[in-house]
XYZ file of C-alpha atoms in Angstrom:
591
model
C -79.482 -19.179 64.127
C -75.906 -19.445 63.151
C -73.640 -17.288 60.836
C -71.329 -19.026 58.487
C -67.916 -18.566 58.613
C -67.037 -19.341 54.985
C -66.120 -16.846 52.685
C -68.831 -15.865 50.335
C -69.240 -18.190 47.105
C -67.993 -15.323 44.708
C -65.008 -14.672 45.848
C -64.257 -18.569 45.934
C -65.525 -18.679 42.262
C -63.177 -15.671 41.264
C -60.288 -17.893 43.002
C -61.115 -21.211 41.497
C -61.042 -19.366 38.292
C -57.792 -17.979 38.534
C -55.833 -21.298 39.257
C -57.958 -22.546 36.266
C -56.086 -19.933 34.191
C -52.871 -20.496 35.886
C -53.189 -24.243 35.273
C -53.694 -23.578 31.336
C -51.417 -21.360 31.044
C -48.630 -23.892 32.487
C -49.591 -26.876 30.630
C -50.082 -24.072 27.541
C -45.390 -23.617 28.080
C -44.631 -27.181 28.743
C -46.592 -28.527 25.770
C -44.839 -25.679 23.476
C -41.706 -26.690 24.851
C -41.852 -30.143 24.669
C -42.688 -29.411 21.117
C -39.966 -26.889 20.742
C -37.588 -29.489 22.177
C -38.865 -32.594 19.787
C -38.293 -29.566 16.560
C -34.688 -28.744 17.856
C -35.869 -25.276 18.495
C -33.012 -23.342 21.149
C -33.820 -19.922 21.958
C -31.193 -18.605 22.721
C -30.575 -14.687 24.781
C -31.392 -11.771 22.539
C -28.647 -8.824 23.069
C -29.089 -5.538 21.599
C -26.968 -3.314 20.385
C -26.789 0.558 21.794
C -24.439 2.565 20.660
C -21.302 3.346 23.470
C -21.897 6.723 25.284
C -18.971 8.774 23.779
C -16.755 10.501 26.577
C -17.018 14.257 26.388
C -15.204 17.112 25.584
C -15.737 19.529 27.648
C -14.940 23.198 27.920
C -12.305 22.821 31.030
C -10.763 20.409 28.947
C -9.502 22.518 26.101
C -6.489 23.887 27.383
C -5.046 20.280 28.058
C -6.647 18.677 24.535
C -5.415 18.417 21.282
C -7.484 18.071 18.344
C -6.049 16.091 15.270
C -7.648 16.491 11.734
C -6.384 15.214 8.213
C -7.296 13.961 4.875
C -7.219 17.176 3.204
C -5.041 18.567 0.899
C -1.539 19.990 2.944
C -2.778 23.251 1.695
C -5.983 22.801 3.445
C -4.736 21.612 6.655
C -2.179 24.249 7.570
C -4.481 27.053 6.657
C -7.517 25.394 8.626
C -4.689 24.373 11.498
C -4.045 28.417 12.308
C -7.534 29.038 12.091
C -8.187 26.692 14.491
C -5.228 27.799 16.908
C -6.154 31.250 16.123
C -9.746 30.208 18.455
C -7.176 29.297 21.171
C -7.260 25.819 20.552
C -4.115 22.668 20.541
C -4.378 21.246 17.606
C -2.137 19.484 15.431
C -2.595 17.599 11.454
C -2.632 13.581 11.218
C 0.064 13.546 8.167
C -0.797 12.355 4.936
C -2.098 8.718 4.939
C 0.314 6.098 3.108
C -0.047 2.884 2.329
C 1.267 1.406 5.649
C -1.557 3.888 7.290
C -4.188 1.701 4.907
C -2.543 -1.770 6.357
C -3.064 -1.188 9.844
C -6.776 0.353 8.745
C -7.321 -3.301 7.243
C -5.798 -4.921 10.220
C -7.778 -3.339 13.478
C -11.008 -2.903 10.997
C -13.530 -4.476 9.449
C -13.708 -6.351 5.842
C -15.022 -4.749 3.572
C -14.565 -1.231 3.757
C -13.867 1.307 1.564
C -9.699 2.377 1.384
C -10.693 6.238 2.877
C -12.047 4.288 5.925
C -8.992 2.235 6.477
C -5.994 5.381 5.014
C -8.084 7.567 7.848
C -8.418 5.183 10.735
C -5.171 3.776 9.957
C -3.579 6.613 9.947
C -4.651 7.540 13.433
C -3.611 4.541 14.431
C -0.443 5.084 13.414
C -0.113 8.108 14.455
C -1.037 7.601 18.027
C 1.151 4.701 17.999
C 4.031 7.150 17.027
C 3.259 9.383 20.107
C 3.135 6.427 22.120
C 6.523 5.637 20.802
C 8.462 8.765 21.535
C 7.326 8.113 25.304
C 4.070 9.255 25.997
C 1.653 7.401 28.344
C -1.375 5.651 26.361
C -3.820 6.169 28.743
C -2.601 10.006 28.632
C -2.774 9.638 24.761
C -6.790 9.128 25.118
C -7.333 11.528 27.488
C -5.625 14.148 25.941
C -6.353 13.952 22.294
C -9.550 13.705 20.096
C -9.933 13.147 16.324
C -12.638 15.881 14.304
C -13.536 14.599 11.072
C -16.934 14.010 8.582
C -19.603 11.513 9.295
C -22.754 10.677 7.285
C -25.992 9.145 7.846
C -25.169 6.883 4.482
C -26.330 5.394 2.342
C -23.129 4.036 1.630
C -20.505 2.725 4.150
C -19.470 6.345 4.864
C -22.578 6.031 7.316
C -20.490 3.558 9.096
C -17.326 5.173 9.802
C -18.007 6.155 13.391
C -18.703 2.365 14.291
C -15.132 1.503 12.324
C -13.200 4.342 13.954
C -14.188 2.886 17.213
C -13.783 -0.296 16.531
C -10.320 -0.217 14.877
C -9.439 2.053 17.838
C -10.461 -0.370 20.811
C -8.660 -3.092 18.703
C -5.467 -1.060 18.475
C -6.059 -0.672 22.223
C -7.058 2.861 22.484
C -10.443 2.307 23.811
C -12.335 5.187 24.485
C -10.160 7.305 22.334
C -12.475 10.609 21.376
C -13.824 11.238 18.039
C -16.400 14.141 17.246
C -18.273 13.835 14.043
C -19.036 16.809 11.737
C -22.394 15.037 10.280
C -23.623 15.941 6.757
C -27.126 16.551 8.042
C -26.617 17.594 11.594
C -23.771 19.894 12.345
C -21.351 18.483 15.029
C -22.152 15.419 17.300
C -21.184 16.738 21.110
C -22.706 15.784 24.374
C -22.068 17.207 28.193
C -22.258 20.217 29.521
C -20.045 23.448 28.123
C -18.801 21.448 24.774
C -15.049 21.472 24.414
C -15.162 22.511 20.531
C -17.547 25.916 20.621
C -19.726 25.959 16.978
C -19.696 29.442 17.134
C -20.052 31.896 14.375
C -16.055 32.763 14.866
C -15.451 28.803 14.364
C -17.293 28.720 11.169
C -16.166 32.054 9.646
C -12.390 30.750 10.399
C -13.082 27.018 9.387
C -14.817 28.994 6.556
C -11.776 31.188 5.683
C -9.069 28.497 6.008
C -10.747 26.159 3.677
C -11.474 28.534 0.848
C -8.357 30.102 0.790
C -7.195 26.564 1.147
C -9.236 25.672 -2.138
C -7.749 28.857 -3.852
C -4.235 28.819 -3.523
C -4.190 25.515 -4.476
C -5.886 26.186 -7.627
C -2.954 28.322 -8.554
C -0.646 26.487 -7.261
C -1.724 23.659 -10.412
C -2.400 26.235 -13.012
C 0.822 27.921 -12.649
C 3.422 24.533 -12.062
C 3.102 22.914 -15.442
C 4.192 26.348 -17.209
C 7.611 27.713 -14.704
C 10.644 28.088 -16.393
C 12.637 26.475 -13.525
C 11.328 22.961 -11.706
C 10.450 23.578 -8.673
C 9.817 27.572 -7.862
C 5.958 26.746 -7.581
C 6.654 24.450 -4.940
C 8.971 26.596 -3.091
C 6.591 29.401 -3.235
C 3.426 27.599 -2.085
C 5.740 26.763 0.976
C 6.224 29.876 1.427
C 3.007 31.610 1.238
C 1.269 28.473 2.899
C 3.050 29.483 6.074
C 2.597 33.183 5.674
C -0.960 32.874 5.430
C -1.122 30.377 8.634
C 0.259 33.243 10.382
C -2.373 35.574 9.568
C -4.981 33.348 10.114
C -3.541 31.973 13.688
C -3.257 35.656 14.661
C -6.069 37.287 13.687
C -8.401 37.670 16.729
C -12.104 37.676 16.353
C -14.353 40.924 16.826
C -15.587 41.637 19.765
C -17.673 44.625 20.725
C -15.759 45.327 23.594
C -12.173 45.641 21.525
C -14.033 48.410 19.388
C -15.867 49.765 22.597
C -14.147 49.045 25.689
C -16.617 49.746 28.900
C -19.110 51.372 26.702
C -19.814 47.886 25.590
C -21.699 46.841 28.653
C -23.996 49.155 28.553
C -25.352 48.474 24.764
C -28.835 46.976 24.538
C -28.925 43.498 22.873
C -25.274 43.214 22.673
C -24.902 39.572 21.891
C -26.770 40.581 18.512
C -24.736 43.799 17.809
C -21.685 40.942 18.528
C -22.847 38.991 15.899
C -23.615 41.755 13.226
C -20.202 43.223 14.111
C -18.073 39.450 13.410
C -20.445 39.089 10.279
C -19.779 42.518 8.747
C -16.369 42.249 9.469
C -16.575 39.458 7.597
C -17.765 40.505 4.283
C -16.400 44.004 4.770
C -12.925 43.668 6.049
C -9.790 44.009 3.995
C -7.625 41.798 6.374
C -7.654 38.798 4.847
C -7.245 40.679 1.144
C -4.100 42.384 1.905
C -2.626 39.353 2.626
C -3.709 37.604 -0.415
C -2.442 40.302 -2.183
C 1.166 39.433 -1.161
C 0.513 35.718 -1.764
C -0.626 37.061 -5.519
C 2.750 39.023 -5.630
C 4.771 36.505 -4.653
C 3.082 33.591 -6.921
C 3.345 36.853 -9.667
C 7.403 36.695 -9.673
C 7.307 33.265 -11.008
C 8.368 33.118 -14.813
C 6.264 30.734 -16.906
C 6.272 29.762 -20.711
C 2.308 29.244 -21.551
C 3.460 27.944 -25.085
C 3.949 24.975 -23.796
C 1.349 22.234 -25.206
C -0.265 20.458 -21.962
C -3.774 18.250 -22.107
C -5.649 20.034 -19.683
C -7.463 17.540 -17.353
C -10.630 17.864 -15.119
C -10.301 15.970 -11.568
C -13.877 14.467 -10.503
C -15.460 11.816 -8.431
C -15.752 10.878 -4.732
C -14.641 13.753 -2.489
C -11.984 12.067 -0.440
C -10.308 10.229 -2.805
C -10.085 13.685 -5.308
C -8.795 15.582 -3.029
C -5.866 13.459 -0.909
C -2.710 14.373 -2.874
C -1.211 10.621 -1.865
C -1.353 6.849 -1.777
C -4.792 6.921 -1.195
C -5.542 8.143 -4.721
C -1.591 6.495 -5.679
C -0.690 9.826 -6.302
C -2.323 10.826 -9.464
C -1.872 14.339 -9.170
C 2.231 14.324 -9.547
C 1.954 11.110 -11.856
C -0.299 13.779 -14.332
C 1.857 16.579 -13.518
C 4.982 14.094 -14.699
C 2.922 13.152 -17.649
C 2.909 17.020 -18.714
C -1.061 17.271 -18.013
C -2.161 20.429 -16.761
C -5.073 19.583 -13.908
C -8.249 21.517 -12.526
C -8.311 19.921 -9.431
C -11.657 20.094 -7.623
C -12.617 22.798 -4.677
C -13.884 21.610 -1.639
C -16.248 25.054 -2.003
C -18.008 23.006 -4.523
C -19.340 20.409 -2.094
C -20.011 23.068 0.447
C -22.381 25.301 -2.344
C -23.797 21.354 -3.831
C -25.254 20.948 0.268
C -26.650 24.517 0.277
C -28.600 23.967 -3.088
C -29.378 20.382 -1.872
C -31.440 21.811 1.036
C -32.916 24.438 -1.105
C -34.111 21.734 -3.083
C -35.557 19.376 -0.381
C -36.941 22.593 1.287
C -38.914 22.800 -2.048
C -39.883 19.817 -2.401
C -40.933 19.280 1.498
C -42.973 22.017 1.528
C -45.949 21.879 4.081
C -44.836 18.076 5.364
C -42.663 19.026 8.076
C -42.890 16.504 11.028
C -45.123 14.612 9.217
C -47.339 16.913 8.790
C -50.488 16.742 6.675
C -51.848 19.360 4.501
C -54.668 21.648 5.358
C -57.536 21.154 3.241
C -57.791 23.773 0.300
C -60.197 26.024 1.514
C -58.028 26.884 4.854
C -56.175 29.613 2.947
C -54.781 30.283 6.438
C -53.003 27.498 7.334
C -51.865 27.415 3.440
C -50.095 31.017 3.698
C -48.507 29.607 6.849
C -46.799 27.355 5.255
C -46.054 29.179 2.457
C -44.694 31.805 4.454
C -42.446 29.506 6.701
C -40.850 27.938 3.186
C -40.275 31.158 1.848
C -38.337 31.843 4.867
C -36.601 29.054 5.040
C -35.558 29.279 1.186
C -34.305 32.760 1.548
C -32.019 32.348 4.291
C -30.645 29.031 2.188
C -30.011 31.481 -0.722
C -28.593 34.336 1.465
C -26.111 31.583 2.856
C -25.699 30.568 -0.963
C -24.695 33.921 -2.381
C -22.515 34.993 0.653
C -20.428 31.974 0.378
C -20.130 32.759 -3.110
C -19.292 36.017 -2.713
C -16.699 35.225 0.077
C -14.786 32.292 -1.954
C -15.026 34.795 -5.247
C -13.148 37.850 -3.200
C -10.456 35.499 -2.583
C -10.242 34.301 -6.399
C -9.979 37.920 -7.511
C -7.517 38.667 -4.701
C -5.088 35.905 -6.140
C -5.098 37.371 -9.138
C -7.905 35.666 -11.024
C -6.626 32.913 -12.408
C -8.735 30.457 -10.211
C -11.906 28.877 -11.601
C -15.194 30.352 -10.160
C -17.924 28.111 -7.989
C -19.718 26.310 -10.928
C -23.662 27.764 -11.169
C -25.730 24.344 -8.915
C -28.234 25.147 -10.961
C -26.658 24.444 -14.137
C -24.698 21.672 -12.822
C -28.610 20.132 -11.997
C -29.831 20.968 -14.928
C -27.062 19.371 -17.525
C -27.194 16.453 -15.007
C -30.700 15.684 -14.316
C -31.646 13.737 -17.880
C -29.121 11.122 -16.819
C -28.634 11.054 -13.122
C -31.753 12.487 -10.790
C -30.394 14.953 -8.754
C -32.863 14.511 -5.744
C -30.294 10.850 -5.477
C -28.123 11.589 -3.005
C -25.123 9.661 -1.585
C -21.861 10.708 -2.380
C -21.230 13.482 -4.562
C -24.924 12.563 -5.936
C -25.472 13.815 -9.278
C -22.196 15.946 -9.445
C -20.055 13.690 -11.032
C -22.524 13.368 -14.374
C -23.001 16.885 -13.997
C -19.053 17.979 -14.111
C -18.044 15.328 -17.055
C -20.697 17.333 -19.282
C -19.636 20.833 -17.919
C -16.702 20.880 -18.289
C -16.617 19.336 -21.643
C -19.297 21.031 -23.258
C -17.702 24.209 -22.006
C -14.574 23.347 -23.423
C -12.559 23.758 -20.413
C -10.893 20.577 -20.392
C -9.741 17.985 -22.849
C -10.367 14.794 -20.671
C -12.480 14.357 -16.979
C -10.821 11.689 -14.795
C -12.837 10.637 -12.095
C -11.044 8.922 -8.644
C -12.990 7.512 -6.276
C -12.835 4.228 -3.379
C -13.261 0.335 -4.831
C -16.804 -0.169 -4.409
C -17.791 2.934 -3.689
C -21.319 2.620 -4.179
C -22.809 6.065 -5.401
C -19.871 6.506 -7.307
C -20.542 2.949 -9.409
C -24.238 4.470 -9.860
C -22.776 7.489 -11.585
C -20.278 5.305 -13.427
C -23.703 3.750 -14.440
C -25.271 7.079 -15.922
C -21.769 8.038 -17.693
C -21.895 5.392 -20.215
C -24.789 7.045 -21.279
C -23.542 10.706 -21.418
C -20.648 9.298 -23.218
C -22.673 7.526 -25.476
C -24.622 11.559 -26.071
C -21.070 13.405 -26.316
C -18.643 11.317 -28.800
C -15.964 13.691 -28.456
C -15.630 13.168 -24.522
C -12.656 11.432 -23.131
C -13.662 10.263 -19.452
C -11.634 7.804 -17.628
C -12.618 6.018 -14.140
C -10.690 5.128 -11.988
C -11.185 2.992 -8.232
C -8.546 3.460 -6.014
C -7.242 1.013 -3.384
C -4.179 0.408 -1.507
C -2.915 -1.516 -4.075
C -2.873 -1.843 -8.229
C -1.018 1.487 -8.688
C 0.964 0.400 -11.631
C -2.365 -0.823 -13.704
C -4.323 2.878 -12.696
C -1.172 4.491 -14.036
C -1.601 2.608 -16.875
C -4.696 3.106 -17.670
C -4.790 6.768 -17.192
C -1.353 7.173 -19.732
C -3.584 5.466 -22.450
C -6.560 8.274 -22.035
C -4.078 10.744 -21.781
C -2.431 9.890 -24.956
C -5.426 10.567 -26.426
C -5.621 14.029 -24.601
C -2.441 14.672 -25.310
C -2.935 14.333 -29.078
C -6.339 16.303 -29.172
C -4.186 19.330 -27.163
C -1.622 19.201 -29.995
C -4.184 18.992 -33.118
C -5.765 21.957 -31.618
C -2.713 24.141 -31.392
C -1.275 23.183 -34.534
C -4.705 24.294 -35.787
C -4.446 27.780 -34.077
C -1.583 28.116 -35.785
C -2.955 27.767 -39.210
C -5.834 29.806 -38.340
C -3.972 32.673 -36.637
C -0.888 32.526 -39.646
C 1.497 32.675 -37.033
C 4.908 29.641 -36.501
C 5.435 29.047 -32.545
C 9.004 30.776 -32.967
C 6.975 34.335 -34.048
C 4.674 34.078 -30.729
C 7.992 33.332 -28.610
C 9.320 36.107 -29.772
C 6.607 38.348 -28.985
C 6.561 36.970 -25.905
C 10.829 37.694 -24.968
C 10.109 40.927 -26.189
C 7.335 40.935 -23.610
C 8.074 40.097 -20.295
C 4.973 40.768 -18.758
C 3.036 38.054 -20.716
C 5.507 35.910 -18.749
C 4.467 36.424 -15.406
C 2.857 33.672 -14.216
C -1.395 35.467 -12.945
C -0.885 37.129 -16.424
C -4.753 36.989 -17.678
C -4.753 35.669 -20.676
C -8.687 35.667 -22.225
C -10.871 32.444 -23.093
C -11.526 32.141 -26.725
C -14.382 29.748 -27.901
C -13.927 27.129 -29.645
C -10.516 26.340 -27.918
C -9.726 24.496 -24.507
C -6.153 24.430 -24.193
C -3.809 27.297 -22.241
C -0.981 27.305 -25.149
C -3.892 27.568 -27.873
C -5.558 30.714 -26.057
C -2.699 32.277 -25.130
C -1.923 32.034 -29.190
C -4.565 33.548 -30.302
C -4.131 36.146 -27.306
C -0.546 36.951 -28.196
C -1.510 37.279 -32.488
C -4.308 39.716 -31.307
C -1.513 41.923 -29.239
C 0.196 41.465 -32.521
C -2.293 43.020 -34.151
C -3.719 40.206 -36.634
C -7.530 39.412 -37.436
C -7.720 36.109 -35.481
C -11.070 33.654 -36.830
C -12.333 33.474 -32.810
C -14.139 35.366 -30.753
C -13.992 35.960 -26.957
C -16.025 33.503 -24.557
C -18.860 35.442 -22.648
C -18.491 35.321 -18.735
């Protein structure tokens, strides 16, 4: 007998199957594209986008890098500036953006954007392009420099300004210029090893410091320049103080345990936490920082004011760039009012700051038991239900602690000036007035702030009209702008005024704001000249009080809050007819 030498009949099945497959599948493409071919169909190579790996900033980097910031108020800047140097950084403030700044934004960028997209990026632009200018290398320029400034995760086109920085950037030909991103929802956006910019506790209790003081002594800076005797001491003051109190904050060197200890310090158990307890108390214990507010109040003290004077007081809302740039990019409203003998509240950035605490206090609430997704426990594990209960509790109470010490820390510096600055307006009120028109789980923007602010402020009588800036287009802002025909609509008596800013139609916003302030204007001067009536007193008798009174001239003179009346000469009226001793129809409003 002989063996076969042919593979078994299996194996030649399997392989006869497999070209039968192979043959299908072949005639299976060339029939679809045939048919794709007849139908015009081109597929063309699919490219996705990733999003470019940012060059670091690293820690041996800092002593060679400068970091530029801007789009603040002056104020703001400086003080933040010597906070910042006083961490041993280089750093140095982008100048105010002008209206050439927002041309070269529109040139390098996008269409499209909003104007604080193309003022900031513009005015980077520009300014690099200066530095370039005065002979420095380009390629230095990028290597040595990076930009810090806000970023968002939307829903608006701030959630875009990374990709437009860039972009603008590489088109001005500074590719690979540096920018780090303080995100809304996520602290700051770093990458590589020892990050160049150290989020420390002493960077946030500086940053901290510099912007509330910032948000402060600005405050009095408005309240006191529509009332001096003689143009222009307000100014020169705020100058002055400005740079005293950049000083103190660029010299002031954070705690350490070892200043206080010296070699003891090494031996303490846990000292990285006794570190941090000693910085915090320090913080909310130290009178550093007060003693030189003090002389700051002194100094703003000396100026001589006449509070008789009849001003519309006006209440500055809406988006928070374009309230709180004092230039083109809001065409200057603040020194048009001023000009236009308004007296403003301008708006703190320590509002926004205390609006994101109680924002994650609310969505902490409201979250509660679905973190990652997480589903709840049936009822009867009371376990797993006191867990979570527990970890929101937590989680709420630390929100709150951060709540009331930020208060606490932006009030000490109110009462350290003097006073005369507005306190952090209660979130929970603001929600509460708000909610009926504008949900305040909606965010975006300044979410359901600016509904909330137009009815504060007016039903509190603490300002005759609201006027509300914000970007053209600016999409939460049009929602609110939405909801406030309705609260005006609810409150007859409110005069509220929008206006969208751009780098262009200053003459028509100018316009329109002098007609709504006419109105003010004449609502300020009914209500004095009813004061007077109801007080018995001619505006000659209180001036003469007043000479004879020199104190009641200094300009962080307290003068109380009567109800029932909004403007400064009005109260002060009534004020000076009580000194004089007459039974005046109002009564004091309750803090």
């Amino acid at each position: 007998m002989s063996t076969s030498t042919h593979p078994p009949a299996p194996q030649a099945g399997l392989v006869q199957i497999s070209s039968v497959e192979e043959l299908i599948q072949q005639r299976v493409a060339e029939e679809r594209a045939r048919l794709e071919k007849e139908a015009g169909i081109v597929h063309k190579e699919v490219h996705r986008f990733h999003k470019p790996i940012e060059r670091s900033f690293t820690a041996d980097q800092r002593p060679r890098t400068t970091l530029l910031f801007g789009g603040l108020t002056w104020k703001h800047e400086k003080l933040v500036h010597g906070a910042i140097e006083g961490l041993g950084y280089k750093c140095e403030v982008v100048p105010t953006p002008d209206v050439r700044a927002f041309q070269l934004g529109k040139e390098y960028g996008n269409n499209g954007q909003c104007n604080p997209t193309y003022f900031t990026v513009g005015n980077l632009v520009q300014y690099l392009q200066a530095l370039e200018g005065s002979g420095m290398k380009r390629q230095d320029i990028i290597d040595n420099y990076v930009f810090l400034t806000a970023g968002a995760c939307g829903p608006c086109r701030f959630g875009m300004y990374e990709a437009e920085y860039r972009l603008a950037l590489r088109n001005a030909g500074y590719d690979g210029f540096r920018v780090l991103l303080f995100q809304q929802g996520g602290g700051l956006d770093q990458s590589g090893a020892e990050a160049g910019l150290c989020m420390n506790l002493d960077f946030f209790l500086n940053m901290l410091n510099g912007m509330n003081m910032g948000d402060c002594i600005n405050e009095v800076g408005y309240a006191v320049r529509p009332f001096e005797v003689e143009s222009g001491t307000t100014d020169a003051t705020m100058d002055e103080v400005v740079d005293y109190m950049h000083e103190v904050l660029k010299k002031k060197s954070p705690w350490q345990v070892e200043d206080k200890l010296g070699k003891v310090a090494s031996k303490i158990p846990m000292k990285g936490i006794v570190n941090y307890l000693g910085k915090f108390l320090e913080q909310l214990y130290s009178d550093g920082y007060v003693e030189a507010l003090h002389h700051v109040r002194d100094r703003f003290d000396s100026i001589t004011v006449d509070r008789l004077r009849v001003k519309p007081i006006v209440k500055i809302t809406g988006e928070f760039w374009a309230q709180t740039t004092e230039g083109d990019g809001n065409f200057n409203m603040f020194p048009f009012l001023e000009r236009e003998g308004a007296q403003l509240i301008v708006e703190p950035i320590g509002t926004w700051i205390n609006y994101l605490i109680h924002q994650a206090i609310q969505e902490a609430k409201d979250q509660r038991g679905l973190e990652q997704g997480a589903i709840l426990p049936p009822s009867w594990r009371l376990d797993k239900h006191a867990k979570i209960e527990l970890n929101m509790r937590n989680k709420i109470l630390k929100l709150r602690a951060a709540e009331l010490i930020f208060r606490r820390e932006y009030h000490k510096i109110v009462e350290a000036l003097g006073g005369v600055g507005h306190k952090l307006v209660d979130q929970y009120e603001l929600q509460r007035v708000a909610h009926p028109y504008y949900n305040s789980r909606a965010s975006g923007g300044e979410g359901h702030l600016e509904v909330a602010k137009n009815i504060y402020y007016s039903n509190h009588e603490l300002a005759h009209m609201v006027l509300s800036l914000k970007p053209f287009g600016c999409m939460p802002s049009t929602q609110s702008d939405g909801a406030q025909s309705a609260v005006v609509s609810h409150y007859k008596d409110m005069i509220y005024l929008p206006i969208e800013t751009s780098g262009e139609g200053e003459i028509n916003a100018h316009s329109r704001v002098q007609m709504a302030l006419g109105e003010a204007k004449a609502k300020a001067k009914l209500e004095f000249k009813t004061v007077l009536e109801n007080i018995g007193k001619s505006a000659d008798d209180l001036h003469a009080y007043v000479n004879d009174h020199p104190e009641m001239q200094r300009a962080l003179y307290k003068a109380p809050k009567y109800k029932g009346i909004i403007g400064t000469a009005a109260n002060f009226a009534v004020h000076i007819a009580e000194k004089m001793g007459s039974k005046v129809p109002y009564h004091l409003e309750a803090h």
